[in-house]
Coordinates of N, CA and C in Angstrom, one line a residue:
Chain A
X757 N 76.6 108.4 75.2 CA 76.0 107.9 74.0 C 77.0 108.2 72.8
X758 N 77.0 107.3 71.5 CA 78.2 107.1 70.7 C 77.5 108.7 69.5
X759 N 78.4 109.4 69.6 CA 77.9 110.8 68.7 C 78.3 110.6 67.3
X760 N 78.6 109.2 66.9 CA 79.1 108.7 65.1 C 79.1 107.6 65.3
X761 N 78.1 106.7 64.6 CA 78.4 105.1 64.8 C 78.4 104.7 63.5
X762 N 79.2 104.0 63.7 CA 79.7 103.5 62.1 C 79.3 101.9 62.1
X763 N 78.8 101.4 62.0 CA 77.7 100.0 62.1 C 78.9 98.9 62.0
X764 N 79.4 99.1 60.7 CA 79.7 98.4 59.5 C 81.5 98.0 60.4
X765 N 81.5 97.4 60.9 CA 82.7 97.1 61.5 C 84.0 96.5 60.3
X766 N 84.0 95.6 59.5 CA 84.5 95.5 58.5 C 83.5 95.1 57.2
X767 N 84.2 95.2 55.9 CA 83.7 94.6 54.7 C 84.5 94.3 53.2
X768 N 84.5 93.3 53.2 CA 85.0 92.8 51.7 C 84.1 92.7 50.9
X769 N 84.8 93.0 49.8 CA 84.2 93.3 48.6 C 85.5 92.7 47.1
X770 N 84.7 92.5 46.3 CA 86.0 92.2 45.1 C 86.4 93.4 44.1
X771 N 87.1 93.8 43.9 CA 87.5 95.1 43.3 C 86.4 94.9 41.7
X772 N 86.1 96.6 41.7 CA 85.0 97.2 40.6 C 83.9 96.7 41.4
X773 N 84.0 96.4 42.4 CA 82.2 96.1 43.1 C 82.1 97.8 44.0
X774 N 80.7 98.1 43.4 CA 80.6 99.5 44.6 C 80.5 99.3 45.9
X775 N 80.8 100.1 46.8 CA 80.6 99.7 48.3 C 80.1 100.8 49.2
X776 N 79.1 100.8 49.9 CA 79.2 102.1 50.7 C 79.1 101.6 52.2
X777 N 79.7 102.8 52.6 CA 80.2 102.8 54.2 C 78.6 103.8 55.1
X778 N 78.7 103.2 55.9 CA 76.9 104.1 56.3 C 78.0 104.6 57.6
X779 N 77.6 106.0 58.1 CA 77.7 106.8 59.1 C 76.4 107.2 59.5
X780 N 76.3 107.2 60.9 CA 75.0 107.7 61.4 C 75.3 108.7 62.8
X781 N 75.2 109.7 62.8 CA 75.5 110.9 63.9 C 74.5 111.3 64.7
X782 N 74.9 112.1 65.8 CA 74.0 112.8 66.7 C 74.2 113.6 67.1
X783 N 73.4 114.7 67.1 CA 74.1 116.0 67.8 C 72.6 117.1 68.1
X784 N 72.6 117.8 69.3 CA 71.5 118.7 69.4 C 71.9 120.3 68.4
X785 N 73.2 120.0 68.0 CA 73.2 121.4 68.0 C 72.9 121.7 65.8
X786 N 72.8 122.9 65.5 CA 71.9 123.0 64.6 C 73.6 123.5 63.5
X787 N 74.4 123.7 64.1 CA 75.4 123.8 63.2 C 76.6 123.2 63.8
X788 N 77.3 122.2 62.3 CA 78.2 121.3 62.9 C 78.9 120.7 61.8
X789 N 80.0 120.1 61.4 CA 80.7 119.7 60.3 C 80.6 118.2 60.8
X790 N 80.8 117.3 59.5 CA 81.0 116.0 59.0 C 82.2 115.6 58.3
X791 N 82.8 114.9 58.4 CA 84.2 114.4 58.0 C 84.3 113.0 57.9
X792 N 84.7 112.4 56.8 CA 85.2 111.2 56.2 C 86.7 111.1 56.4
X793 N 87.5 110.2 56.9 CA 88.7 110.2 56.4 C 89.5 108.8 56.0
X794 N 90.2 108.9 55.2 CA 91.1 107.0 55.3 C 91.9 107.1 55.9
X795 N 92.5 105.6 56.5 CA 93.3 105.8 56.9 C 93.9 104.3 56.9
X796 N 95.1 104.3 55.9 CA 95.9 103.0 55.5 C 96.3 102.7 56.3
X797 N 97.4 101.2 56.3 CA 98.3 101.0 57.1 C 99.1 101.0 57.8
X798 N 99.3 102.6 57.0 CA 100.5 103.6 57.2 C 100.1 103.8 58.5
X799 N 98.7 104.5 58.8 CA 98.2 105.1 60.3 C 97.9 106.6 59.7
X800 N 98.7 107.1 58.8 CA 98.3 108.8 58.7 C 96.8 108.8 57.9
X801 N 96.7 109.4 59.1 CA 94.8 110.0 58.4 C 94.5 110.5 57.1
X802 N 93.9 110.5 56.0 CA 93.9 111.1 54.8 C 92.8 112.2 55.0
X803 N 92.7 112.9 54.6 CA 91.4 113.5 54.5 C 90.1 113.7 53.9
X804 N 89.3 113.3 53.1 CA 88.5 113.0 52.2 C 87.3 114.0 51.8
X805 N 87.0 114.5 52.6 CA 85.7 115.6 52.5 C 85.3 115.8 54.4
X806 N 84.4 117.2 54.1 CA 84.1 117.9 55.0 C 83.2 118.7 54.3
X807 N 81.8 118.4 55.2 CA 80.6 119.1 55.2 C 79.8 119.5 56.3
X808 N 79.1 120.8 55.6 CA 78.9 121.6 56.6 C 77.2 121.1 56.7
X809 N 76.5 121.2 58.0 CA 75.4 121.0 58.2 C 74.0 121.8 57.5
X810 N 74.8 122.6 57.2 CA 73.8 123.5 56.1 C 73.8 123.1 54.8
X811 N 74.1 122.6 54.3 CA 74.9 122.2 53.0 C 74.4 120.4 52.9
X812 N 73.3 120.1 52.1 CA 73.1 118.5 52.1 C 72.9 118.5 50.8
X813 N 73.5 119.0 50.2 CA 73.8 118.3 48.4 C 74.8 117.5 48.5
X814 N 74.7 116.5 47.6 CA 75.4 115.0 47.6 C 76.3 115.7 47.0
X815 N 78.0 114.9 47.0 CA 79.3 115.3 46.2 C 79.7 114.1 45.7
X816 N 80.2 114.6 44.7 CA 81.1 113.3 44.4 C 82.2 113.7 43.2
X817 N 83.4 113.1 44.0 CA 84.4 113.3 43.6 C 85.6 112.4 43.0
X818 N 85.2 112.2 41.7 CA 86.0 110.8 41.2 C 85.0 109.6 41.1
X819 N 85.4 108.7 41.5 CA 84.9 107.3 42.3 C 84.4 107.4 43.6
X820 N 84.2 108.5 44.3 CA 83.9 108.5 45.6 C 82.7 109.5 45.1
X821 N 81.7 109.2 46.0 CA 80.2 110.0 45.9 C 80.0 110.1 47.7
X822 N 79.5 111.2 48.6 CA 78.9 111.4 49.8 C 77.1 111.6 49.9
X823 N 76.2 111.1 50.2 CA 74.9 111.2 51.0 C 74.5 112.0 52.1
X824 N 74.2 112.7 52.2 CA 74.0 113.3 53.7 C 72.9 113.8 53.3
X825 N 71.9 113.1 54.7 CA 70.6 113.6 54.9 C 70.2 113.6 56.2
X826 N 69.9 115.0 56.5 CA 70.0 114.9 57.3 C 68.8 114.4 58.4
X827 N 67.7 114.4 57.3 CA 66.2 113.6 57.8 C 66.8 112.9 58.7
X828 N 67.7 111.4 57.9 CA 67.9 110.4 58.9 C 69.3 110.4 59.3
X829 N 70.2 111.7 59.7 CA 71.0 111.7 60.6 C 72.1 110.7 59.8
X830 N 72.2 110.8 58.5 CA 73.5 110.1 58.2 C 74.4 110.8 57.2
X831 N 75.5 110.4 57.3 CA 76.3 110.9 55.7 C 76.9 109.5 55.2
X832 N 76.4 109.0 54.2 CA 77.2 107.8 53.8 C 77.8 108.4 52.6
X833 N 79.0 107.0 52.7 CA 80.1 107.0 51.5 C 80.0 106.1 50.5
X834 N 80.2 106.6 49.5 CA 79.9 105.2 48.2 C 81.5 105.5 47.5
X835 N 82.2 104.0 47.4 CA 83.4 104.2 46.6 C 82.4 103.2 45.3
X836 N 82.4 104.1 44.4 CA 82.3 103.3 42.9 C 83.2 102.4 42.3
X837 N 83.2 101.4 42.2 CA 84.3 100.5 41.1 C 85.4 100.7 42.2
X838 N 84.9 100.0 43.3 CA 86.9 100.0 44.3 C 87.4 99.5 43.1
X839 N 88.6 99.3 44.2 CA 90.2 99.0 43.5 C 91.0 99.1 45.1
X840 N 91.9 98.1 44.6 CA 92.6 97.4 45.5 C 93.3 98.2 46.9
X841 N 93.7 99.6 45.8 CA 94.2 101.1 46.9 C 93.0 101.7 47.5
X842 N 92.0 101.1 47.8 CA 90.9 101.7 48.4 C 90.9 100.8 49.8
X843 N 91.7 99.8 50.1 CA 91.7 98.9 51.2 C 92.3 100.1 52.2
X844 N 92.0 99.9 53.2 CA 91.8 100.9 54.1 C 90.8 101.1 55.7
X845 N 91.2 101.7 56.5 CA 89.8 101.9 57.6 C 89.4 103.2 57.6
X846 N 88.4 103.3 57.1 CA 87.4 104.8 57.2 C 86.9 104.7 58.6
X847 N 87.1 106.4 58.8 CA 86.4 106.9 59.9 C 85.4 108.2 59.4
X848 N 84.2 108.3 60.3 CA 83.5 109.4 59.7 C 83.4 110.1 61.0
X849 N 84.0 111.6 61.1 CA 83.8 112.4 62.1 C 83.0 113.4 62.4
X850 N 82.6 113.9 63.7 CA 81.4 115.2 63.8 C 82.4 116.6 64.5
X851 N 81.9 117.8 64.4 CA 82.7 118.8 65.6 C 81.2 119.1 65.2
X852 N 81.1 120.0 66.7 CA 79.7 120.8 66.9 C 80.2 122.3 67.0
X853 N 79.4 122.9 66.8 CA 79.7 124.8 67.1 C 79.7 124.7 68.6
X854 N 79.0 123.9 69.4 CA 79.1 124.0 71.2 C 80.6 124.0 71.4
X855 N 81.1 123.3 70.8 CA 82.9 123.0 71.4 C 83.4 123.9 70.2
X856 N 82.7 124.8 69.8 CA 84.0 126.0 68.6 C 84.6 124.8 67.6
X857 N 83.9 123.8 67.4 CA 84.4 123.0 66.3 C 85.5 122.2 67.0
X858 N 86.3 122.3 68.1 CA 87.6 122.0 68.9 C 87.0 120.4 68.1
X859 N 86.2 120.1 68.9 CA 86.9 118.6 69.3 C 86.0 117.7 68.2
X860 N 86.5 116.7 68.0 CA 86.0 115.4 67.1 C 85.4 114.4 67.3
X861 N 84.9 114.4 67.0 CA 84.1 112.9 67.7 C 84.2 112.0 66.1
X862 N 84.7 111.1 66.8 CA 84.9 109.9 65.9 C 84.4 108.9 65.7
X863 N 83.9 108.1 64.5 CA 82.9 106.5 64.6 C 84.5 105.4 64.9
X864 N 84.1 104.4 65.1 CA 84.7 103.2 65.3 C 85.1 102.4 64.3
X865 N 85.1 103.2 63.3 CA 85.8 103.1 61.9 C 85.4 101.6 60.6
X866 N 85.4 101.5 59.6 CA 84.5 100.7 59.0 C 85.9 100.3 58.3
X867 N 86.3 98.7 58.2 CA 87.7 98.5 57.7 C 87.2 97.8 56.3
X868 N 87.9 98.7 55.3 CA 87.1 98.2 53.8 C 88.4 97.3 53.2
X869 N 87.9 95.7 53.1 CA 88.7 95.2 51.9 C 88.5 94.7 50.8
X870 N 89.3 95.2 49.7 CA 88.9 95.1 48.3 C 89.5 93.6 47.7
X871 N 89.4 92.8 47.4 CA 90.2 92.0 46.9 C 90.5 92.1 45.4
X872 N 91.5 91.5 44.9 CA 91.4 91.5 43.5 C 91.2 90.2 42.7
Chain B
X1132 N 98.7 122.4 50.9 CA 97.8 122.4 52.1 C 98.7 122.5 53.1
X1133 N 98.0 122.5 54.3 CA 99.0 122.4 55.8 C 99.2 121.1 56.0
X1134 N 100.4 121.5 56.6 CA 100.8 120.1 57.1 C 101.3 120.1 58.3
X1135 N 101.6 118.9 58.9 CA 101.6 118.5 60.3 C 102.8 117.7 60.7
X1136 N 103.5 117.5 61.0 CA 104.3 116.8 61.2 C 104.4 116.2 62.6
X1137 N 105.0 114.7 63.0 CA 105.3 113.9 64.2 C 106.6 113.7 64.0
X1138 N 107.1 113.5 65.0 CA 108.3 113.1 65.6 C 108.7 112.6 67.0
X1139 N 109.2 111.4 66.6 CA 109.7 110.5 65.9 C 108.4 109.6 65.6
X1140 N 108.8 109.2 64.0 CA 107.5 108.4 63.7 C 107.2 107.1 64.2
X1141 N 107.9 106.5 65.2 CA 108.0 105.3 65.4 C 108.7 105.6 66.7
X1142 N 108.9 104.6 68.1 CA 110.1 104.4 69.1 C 109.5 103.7 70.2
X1143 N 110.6 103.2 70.6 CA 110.4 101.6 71.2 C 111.5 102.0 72.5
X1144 N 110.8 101.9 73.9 CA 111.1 102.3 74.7 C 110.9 101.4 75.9
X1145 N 112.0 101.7 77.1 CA 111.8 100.3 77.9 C 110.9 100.7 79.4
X1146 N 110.1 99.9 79.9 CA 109.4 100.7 80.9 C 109.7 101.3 82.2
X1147 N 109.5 102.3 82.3 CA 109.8 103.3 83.0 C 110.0 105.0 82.9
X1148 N 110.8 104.1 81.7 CA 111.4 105.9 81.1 C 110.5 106.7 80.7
X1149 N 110.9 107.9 80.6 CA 109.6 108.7 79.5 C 110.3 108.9 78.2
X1150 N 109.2 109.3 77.1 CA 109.0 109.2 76.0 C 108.1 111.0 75.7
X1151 N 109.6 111.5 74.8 CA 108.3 113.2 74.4 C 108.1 112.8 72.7
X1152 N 107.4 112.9 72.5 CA 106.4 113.4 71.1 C 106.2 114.7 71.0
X1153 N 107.5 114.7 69.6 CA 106.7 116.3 69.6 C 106.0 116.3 67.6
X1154 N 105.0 117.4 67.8 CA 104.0 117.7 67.0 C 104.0 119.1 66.2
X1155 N 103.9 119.4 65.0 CA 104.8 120.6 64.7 C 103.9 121.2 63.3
X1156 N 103.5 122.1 63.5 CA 102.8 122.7 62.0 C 103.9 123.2 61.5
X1157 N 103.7 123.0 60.2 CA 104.9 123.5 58.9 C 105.0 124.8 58.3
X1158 N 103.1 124.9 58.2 CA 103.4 126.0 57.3 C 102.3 127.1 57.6
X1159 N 101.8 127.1 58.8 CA 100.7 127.7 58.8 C 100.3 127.3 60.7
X1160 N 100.1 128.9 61.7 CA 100.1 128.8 63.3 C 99.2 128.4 63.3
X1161 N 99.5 127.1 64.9 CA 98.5 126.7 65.8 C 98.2 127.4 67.1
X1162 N 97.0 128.0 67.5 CA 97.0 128.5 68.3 C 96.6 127.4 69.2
X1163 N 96.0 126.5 68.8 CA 95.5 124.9 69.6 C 95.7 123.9 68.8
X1164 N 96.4 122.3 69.4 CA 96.6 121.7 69.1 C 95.6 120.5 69.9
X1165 N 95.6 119.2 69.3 CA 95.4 118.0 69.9 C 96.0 116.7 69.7
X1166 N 96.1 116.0 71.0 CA 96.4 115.2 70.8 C 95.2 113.7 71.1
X1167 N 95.5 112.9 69.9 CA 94.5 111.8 69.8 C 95.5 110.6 70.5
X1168 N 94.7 108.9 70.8 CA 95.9 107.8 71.4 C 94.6 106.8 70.8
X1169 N 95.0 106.3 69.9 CA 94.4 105.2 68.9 C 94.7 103.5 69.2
X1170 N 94.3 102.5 70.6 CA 94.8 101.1 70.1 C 94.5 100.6 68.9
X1171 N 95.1 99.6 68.7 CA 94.9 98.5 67.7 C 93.5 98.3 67.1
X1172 N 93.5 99.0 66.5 CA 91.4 98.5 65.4 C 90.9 99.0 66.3
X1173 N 91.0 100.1 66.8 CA 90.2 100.8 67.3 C 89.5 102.7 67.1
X1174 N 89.2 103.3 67.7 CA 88.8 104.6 67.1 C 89.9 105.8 68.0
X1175 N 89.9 106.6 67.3 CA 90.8 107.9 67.7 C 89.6 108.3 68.9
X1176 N 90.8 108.0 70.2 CA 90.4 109.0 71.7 C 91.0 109.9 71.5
X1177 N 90.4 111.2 71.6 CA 91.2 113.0 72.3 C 91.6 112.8 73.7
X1178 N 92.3 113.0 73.9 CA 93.2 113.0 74.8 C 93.1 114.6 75.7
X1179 N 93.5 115.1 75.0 CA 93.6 116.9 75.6 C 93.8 117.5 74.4
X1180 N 93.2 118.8 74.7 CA 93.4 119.8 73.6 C 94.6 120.9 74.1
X1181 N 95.6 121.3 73.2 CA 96.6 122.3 73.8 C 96.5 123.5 73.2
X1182 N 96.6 124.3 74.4 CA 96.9 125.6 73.8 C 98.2 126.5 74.0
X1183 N 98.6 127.0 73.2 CA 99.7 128.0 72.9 C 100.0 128.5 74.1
X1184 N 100.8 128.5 74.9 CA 100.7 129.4 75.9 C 100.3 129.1 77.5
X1185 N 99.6 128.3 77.6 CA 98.3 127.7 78.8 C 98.6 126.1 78.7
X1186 N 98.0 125.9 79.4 CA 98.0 124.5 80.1 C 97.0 123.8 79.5
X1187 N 96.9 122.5 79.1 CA 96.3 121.8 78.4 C 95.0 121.5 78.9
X1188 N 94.1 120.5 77.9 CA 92.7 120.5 78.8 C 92.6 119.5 78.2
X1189 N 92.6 118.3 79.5 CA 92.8 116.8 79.3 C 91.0 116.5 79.3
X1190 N 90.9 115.1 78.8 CA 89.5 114.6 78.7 C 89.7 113.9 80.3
X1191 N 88.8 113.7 80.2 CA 88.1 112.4 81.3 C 88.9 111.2 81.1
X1192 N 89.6 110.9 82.5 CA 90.1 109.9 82.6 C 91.7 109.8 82.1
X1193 N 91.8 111.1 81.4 CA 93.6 111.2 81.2 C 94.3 111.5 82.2
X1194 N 95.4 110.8 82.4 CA 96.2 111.2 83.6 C 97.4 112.5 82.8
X1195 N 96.8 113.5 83.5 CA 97.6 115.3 83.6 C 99.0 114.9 83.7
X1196 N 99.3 113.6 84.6 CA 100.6 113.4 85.3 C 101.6 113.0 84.4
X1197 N 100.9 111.9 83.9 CA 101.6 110.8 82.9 C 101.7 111.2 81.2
X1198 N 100.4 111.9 81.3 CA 100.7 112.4 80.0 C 100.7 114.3 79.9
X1199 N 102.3 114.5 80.0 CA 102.6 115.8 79.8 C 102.4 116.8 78.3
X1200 N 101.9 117.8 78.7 CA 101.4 118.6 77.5 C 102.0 119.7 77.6
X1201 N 103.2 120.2 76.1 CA 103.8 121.5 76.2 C 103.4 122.0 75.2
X1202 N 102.5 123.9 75.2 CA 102.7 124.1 73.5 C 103.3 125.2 73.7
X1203 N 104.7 125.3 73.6 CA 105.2 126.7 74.1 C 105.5 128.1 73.0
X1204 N 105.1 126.8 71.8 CA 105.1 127.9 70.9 C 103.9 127.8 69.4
X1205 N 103.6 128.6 68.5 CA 102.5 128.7 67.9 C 102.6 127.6 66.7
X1206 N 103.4 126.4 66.4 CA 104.2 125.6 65.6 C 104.3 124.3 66.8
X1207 N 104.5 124.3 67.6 CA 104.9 123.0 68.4 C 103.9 122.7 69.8
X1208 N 103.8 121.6 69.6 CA 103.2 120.7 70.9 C 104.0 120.0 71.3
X1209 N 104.4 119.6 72.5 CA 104.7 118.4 72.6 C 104.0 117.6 73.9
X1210 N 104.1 116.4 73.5 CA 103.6 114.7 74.8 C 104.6 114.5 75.2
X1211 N 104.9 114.3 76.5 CA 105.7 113.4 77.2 C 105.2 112.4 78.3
X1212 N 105.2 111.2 77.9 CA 105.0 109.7 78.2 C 105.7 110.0 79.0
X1213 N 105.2 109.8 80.4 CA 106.2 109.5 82.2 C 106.2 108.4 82.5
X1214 N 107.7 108.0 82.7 CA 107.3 106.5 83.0 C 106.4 105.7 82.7
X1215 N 106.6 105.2 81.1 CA 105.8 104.5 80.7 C 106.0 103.0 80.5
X1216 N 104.3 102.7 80.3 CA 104.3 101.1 80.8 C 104.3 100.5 79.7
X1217 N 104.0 99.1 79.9 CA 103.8 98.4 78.6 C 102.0 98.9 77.6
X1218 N 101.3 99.3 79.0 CA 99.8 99.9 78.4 C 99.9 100.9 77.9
X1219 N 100.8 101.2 77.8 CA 100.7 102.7 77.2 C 101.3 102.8 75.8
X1220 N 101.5 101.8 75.0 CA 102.1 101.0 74.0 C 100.6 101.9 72.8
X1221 N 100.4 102.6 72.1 CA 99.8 103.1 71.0 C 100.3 104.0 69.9
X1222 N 99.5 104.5 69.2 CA 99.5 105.1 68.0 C 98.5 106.4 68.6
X1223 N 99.8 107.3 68.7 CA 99.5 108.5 69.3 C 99.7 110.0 68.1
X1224 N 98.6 110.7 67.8 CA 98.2 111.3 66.4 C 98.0 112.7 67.2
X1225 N 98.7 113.5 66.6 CA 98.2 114.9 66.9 C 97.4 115.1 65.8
X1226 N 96.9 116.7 65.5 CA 96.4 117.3 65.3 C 96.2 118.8 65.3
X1227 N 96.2 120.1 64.2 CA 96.3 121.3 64.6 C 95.6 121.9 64.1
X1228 N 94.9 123.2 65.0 CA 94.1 123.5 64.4 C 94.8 124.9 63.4
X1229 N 94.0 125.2 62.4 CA 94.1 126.2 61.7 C 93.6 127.5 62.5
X1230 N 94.2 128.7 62.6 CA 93.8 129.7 63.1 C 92.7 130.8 62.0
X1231 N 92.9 130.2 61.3 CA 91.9 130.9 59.7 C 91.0 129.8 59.4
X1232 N 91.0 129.0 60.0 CA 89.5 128.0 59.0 C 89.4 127.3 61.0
X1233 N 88.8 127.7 61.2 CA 88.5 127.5 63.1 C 87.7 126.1 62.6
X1234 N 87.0 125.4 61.9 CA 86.7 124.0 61.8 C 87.3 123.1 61.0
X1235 N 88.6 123.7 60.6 CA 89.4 122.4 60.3 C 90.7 122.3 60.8
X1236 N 90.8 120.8 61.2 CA 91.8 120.3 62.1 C 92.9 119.7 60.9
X1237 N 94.2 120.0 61.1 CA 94.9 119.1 60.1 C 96.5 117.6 61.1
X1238 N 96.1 116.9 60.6 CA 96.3 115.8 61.1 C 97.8 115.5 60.7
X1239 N 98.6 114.9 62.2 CA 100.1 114.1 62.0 C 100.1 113.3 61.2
X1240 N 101.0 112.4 61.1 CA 101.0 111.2 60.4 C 101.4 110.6 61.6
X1241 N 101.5 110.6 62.8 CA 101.1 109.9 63.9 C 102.5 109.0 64.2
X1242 N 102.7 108.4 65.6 CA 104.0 108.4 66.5 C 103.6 106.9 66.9
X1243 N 104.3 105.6 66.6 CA 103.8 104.7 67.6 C 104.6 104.2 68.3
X1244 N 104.4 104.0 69.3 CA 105.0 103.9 71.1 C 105.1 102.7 70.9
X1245 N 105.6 101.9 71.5 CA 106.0 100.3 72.1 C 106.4 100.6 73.2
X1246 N 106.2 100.1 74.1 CA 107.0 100.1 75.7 C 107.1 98.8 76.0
X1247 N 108.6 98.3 76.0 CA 108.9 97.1 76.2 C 109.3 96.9 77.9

């Protein structure tokens, strides 16, 4: 079973329109981190934020705001007012404390394009 | 922050030969490393996790054979592509873990293969 599904396979949008990306996870275990990241067409992964499962206050940093609740098993992303450098594929990732955080489990990535 | 480095960021290779990627923290020891293999629009597979010292610990369905794993020291991993095919043509992304923050991974800027 997919432990991060990211629904949203691609989406256009016209720049200054908000957009959010939905992540939805799964995991038995009761402590575990969340991760957003971009990744241009360069291919290098950016890093975006990282939250811990104890911790479900919204952030928001700039134009970017995160959701996580964990009622319904998601952390969504909201970019406010894209803009053109926001084109990109987001991925939202999980580690569990079972694997010491080792490993990642990745969604199938949500490809955001902004037009101008 | 940490950083990660790939090498060579790119290389185009004819089939048969092999191909090493090596993976290298800058500024801060890996005592484990990973290696991800990403096709086209698609999501980051882990491949094996490496450790310093020890022999690697491949996922399900990686070939041990084909895809060699060295971390012989606390700074470097390396891949070696054996005799590689035209399928083995990806965007191949390490990753290292921090020995002081055990849940966060910090990411290459990733190596892509061609095998002609």
């Amino acid at each position: 079973a997919q432990k991060v599904t990211q629904a949203q396979t691609e989406i256009s949008v016209v720049e200054k329109e908000d957009v959010t990306l939905d992540c939805v996870y799964e995991t038995r275990d009761t402590t575990y981190y969340l991760f957003w990241y971009k990744q241009p067409p360069s291919g290098e992964l950016v890093f975006l934020i990282r939250r811990n499962s104890f911790d479900e206050q919204n952030e928001i940093s700039g134009r970017y705001s995160w959701n996580f609740q964990k009622s319904t098993s998601s952390f969504n992303f909201t970019i406010t007012a894209s803009q053109v450098v926001d084109s990109a594929v987001y991925f939202c990732a999980l580690s569990e404390a079972l694997d010491n955080f080792n490993k990642f489990y990745f969604g199938s990535g949500t490809k955001l394009n902004v037009k101008p | 922050g940490a950083v990660v480095s790939q090498h060579p960021s790119w290389v185009i290779c004819k089939s048969g030969t092999s191909v090493k990627i090596e993976c290298r923290s800058l500024d801060f020891q890996a005592t484990t490393m990973f290696w991800y293999r990403q096709f086209p629009k698609q999501s980051l597979m882990l491949m094996a996790t490496s450790n310093e010292g020890s022999k690697a610990t491949y996922e399900q369905g990686v070939e041990k054979d084909k895809f060699l794993i060295n971390h012989a020291s606390l700074t470097l991993s390396t891949l070696t592509v054996t005799s590689a095919h035209p399928e083995d043509s990806s965007f191949y992304i390490c990753s290292a873990l921090s020995s002081g923050q055990a849940y966060e991974q910090y990411f290459g800027p990733g190596t892509r293969l061609t095998v002609t």
